[in-house]
Short mmCIF file of C-alpha atoms in Angstrom, two decimals:
data_model
loop_
_atom_site.label_atom_id
_atom_site.label_comp_id
_atom_site.label_asym_id
_atom_site.label_seq_id
_atom_site.Cartn_x
_atom_site.Cartn_y
_atom_site.Cartn_z
CA MET A 1 17.39 90.02 8.47
CA ASN A 2 14.56 89.62 7.39
CA ALA A 3 11.81 91.77 6.10
CA GLU A 4 9.54 90.99 9.47
CA THR A 5 12.32 91.96 11.74
CA ASP A 6 13.71 94.50 9.47
CA TYR A 7 10.27 96.58 10.28
CA ILE A 8 10.92 95.66 13.90
CA TYR A 9 14.80 97.58 13.87
CA LYS A 10 13.36 99.91 12.18
CA ILE A 11 10.55 100.64 15.15
CA GLU A 12 13.06 100.64 17.51
CA ASP A 13 15.96 102.76 15.13
CA GLU A 14 13.60 105.59 13.74
CA ILE A 15 10.07 105.72 14.46
CA TYR A 16 10.10 105.53 18.79
CA PRO A 17 12.64 107.69 19.28
CA LEU A 18 10.29 110.39 17.13
CA PHE A 19 7.61 109.91 19.69
CA LYS A 20 10.15 110.40 22.01
CA ASN A 21 12.39 113.38 21.01
CA ILE A 22 8.60 115.59 19.75
CA PHE A 23 6.36 114.41 22.58
CA HIS A 24 8.74 114.58 25.33
CA SER A 25 6.95 117.00 27.07
CA LYS A 26 4.99 120.19 26.73
CA ALA A 27 8.01 122.66 25.46
CA THR A 28 8.78 119.92 23.03
CA ILE A 29 5.18 119.42 21.73
CA ASN A 30 4.60 122.96 21.58
CA SER A 31 8.00 124.15 20.06
CA SER A 32 7.88 121.48 17.20
CA ARG A 33 6.34 122.39 13.84
CA ILE A 34 3.07 121.27 13.52
CA ASP A 35 3.73 119.44 10.19
CA ASP A 36 6.44 117.36 12.46
CA LEU A 37 4.10 116.75 14.81
CA VAL A 38 1.45 115.62 12.33
CA ASN A 39 4.04 113.37 10.27
CA VAL A 40 4.76 111.62 13.55
CA ILE A 41 1.45 110.93 14.04
CA GLY A 42 0.84 109.52 10.77
CA TYR A 43 3.04 106.50 12.75
CA VAL A 44 -0.12 105.64 14.60
CA ASN A 45 -1.24 102.72 12.82
CA ALA A 46 -5.31 103.20 13.28
CA PHE A 47 -4.48 106.64 12.13
CA TYR A 48 -2.89 105.61 9.29
CA THR A 49 -4.84 103.26 7.99
CA ARG A 50 -7.64 105.52 7.69
CA PHE A 51 -5.68 107.28 4.53
CA ARG A 52 -7.76 104.62 3.02
CA TYR A 53 -10.27 107.09 3.02
CA TYR A 54 -8.61 109.92 1.97
CA GLU A 55 -7.06 109.18 -1.11
CA SER A 56 -3.29 109.71 0.06
CA LEU A 57 -2.03 109.93 3.62
CA ASP A 58 -0.71 113.44 2.98
CA ASN A 59 -4.07 114.55 2.18
CA LEU A 60 -5.88 112.71 5.61
CA LYS A 61 -3.34 114.71 7.54
CA ALA A 62 -4.42 117.96 5.53
CA ILE A 63 -7.75 117.22 6.57
CA PHE A 64 -7.09 116.73 10.15
CA LEU A 65 -4.69 119.57 10.48
CA ALA A 66 -7.01 122.00 8.87
CA GLU A 67 -10.34 120.15 11.01
CA ASN A 68 -8.54 120.44 14.10
CA GLY A 69 -6.20 123.81 13.96
CA GLU A 70 -2.18 123.55 15.34
CA GLU A 71 -3.91 125.12 19.29
CA LYS A 72 -6.17 122.10 19.36
CA ILE A 73 -3.84 119.79 18.23
CA LYS A 74 -1.21 120.44 20.62
CA ARG A 75 -3.41 121.40 23.60
CA SER A 76 -5.16 117.91 23.15
CA ILE A 77 -1.70 115.89 23.22
CA GLU A 78 -0.49 117.66 25.82
CA TYR A 79 -3.41 116.78 28.36
CA LEU A 80 -3.73 113.58 26.78
CA ILE A 81 0.28 112.57 28.03
CA PHE A 82 1.07 115.05 30.69
CA GLY A 83 -2.47 116.23 32.17
CA ALA A 84 -3.62 115.79 35.90
CA ASP A 85 -6.18 113.36 35.44
CA ASN A 86 -5.46 109.84 35.45
CA TYR A 87 -4.82 108.40 32.16
CA GLN A 88 -8.09 106.32 31.47
CA THR A 89 -10.20 110.24 32.72
CA ARG A 90 -7.51 111.55 29.98
CA ILE A 91 -7.95 108.88 27.56
CA ALA A 92 -11.33 109.15 27.33
CA ASN A 93 -12.08 113.01 27.89
CA CYS A 94 -9.47 113.01 24.01
CA ILE A 95 -12.05 110.36 22.99
CA TYR A 96 -15.45 112.26 24.23
CA ARG A 97 -15.02 115.41 24.68
CA GLN A 98 -15.11 117.72 22.31
CA GLU A 99 -12.46 120.31 24.23
CA TYR A 100 -9.77 117.44 23.31
CA LYS A 101 -11.55 115.78 20.68
CA LEU A 102 -9.60 115.96 17.61
CA SER A 103 -11.38 115.32 13.98
CA HIS A 104 -10.15 112.22 12.18
CA PHE A 105 -8.63 110.71 15.38
CA GLY A 106 -10.63 108.29 16.82
CA SER A 107 -10.69 106.09 19.92
CA SER A 108 -7.93 103.74 18.65
CA CYS A 109 -5.93 106.38 17.39
CA VAL A 110 -6.42 108.06 21.42
CA LYS A 111 -5.72 104.92 23.26
CA GLU A 112 -2.41 103.58 20.39
CA PHE A 113 -1.35 106.98 20.48
CA TYR A 114 -1.23 106.75 24.74
CA GLY A 115 0.74 103.41 24.17
CA TRP A 116 3.09 104.87 22.08
CA ILE A 117 4.22 107.69 24.49
CA ASN A 118 3.03 106.67 27.76
CA ALA A 119 5.29 107.22 31.25
CA GLU A 120 3.07 104.40 32.73
CA GLU A 121 4.02 101.46 30.58
CA ILE A 122 0.56 101.24 29.12
CA PRO A 123 0.52 98.45 26.25
CA LEU A 124 -0.18 99.62 22.52
CA CYS A 125 -4.34 99.59 22.17
CA ASN A 126 -6.69 99.82 19.63
CA ASP A 127 -9.53 97.87 18.18
CA ARG A 128 -7.07 95.39 16.71
CA THR A 129 -5.09 94.61 19.68
CA LEU A 130 -8.88 93.69 21.57
CA LYS A 131 -10.30 91.96 19.08
CA THR A 132 -6.96 89.65 18.94
CA MET A 133 -7.49 89.54 22.76
CA GLN A 134 -10.84 87.99 22.21
CA TRP A 135 -9.47 85.71 19.60
CA LEU A 136 -7.12 84.56 22.44
CA GLY A 137 -9.41 83.94 24.53
CA PHE A 138 -9.89 86.42 27.16
CA GLY A 139 -13.18 87.50 26.23
CA LYS A 140 -14.92 90.91 25.63
CA LEU A 141 -12.32 93.92 26.46
CA LEU A 142 -13.71 96.98 26.78
#
């Protein structure tokens, strides 16, 4: 194996199971320690790459938790994954509606996170994905 394939196996063997275990149900979300939940969110690339503005990933996670609070983070994630609205509405609400919008967790974070965890087989999507699709000739997306 090489470094590129090692990371793919790490995602499959270690990271993806973390998402599935902690975000498996409303009960697992609500019973999870907030530090564990935020640590898993740290694997969302769109969130992770923001750490450069906050000196470290740990600092970003601390600010994310302090500005949103445990209750809002869990409520927003629970709604995004298990809400009654269709997935497009849930994603839009988590990006734009104040009751679900999380500070330091923007559009790319919401869409990518949903791709990690959804049950509808909707792929990961963030701004990098959309730019890549445009580069490949698929025109302007979203």
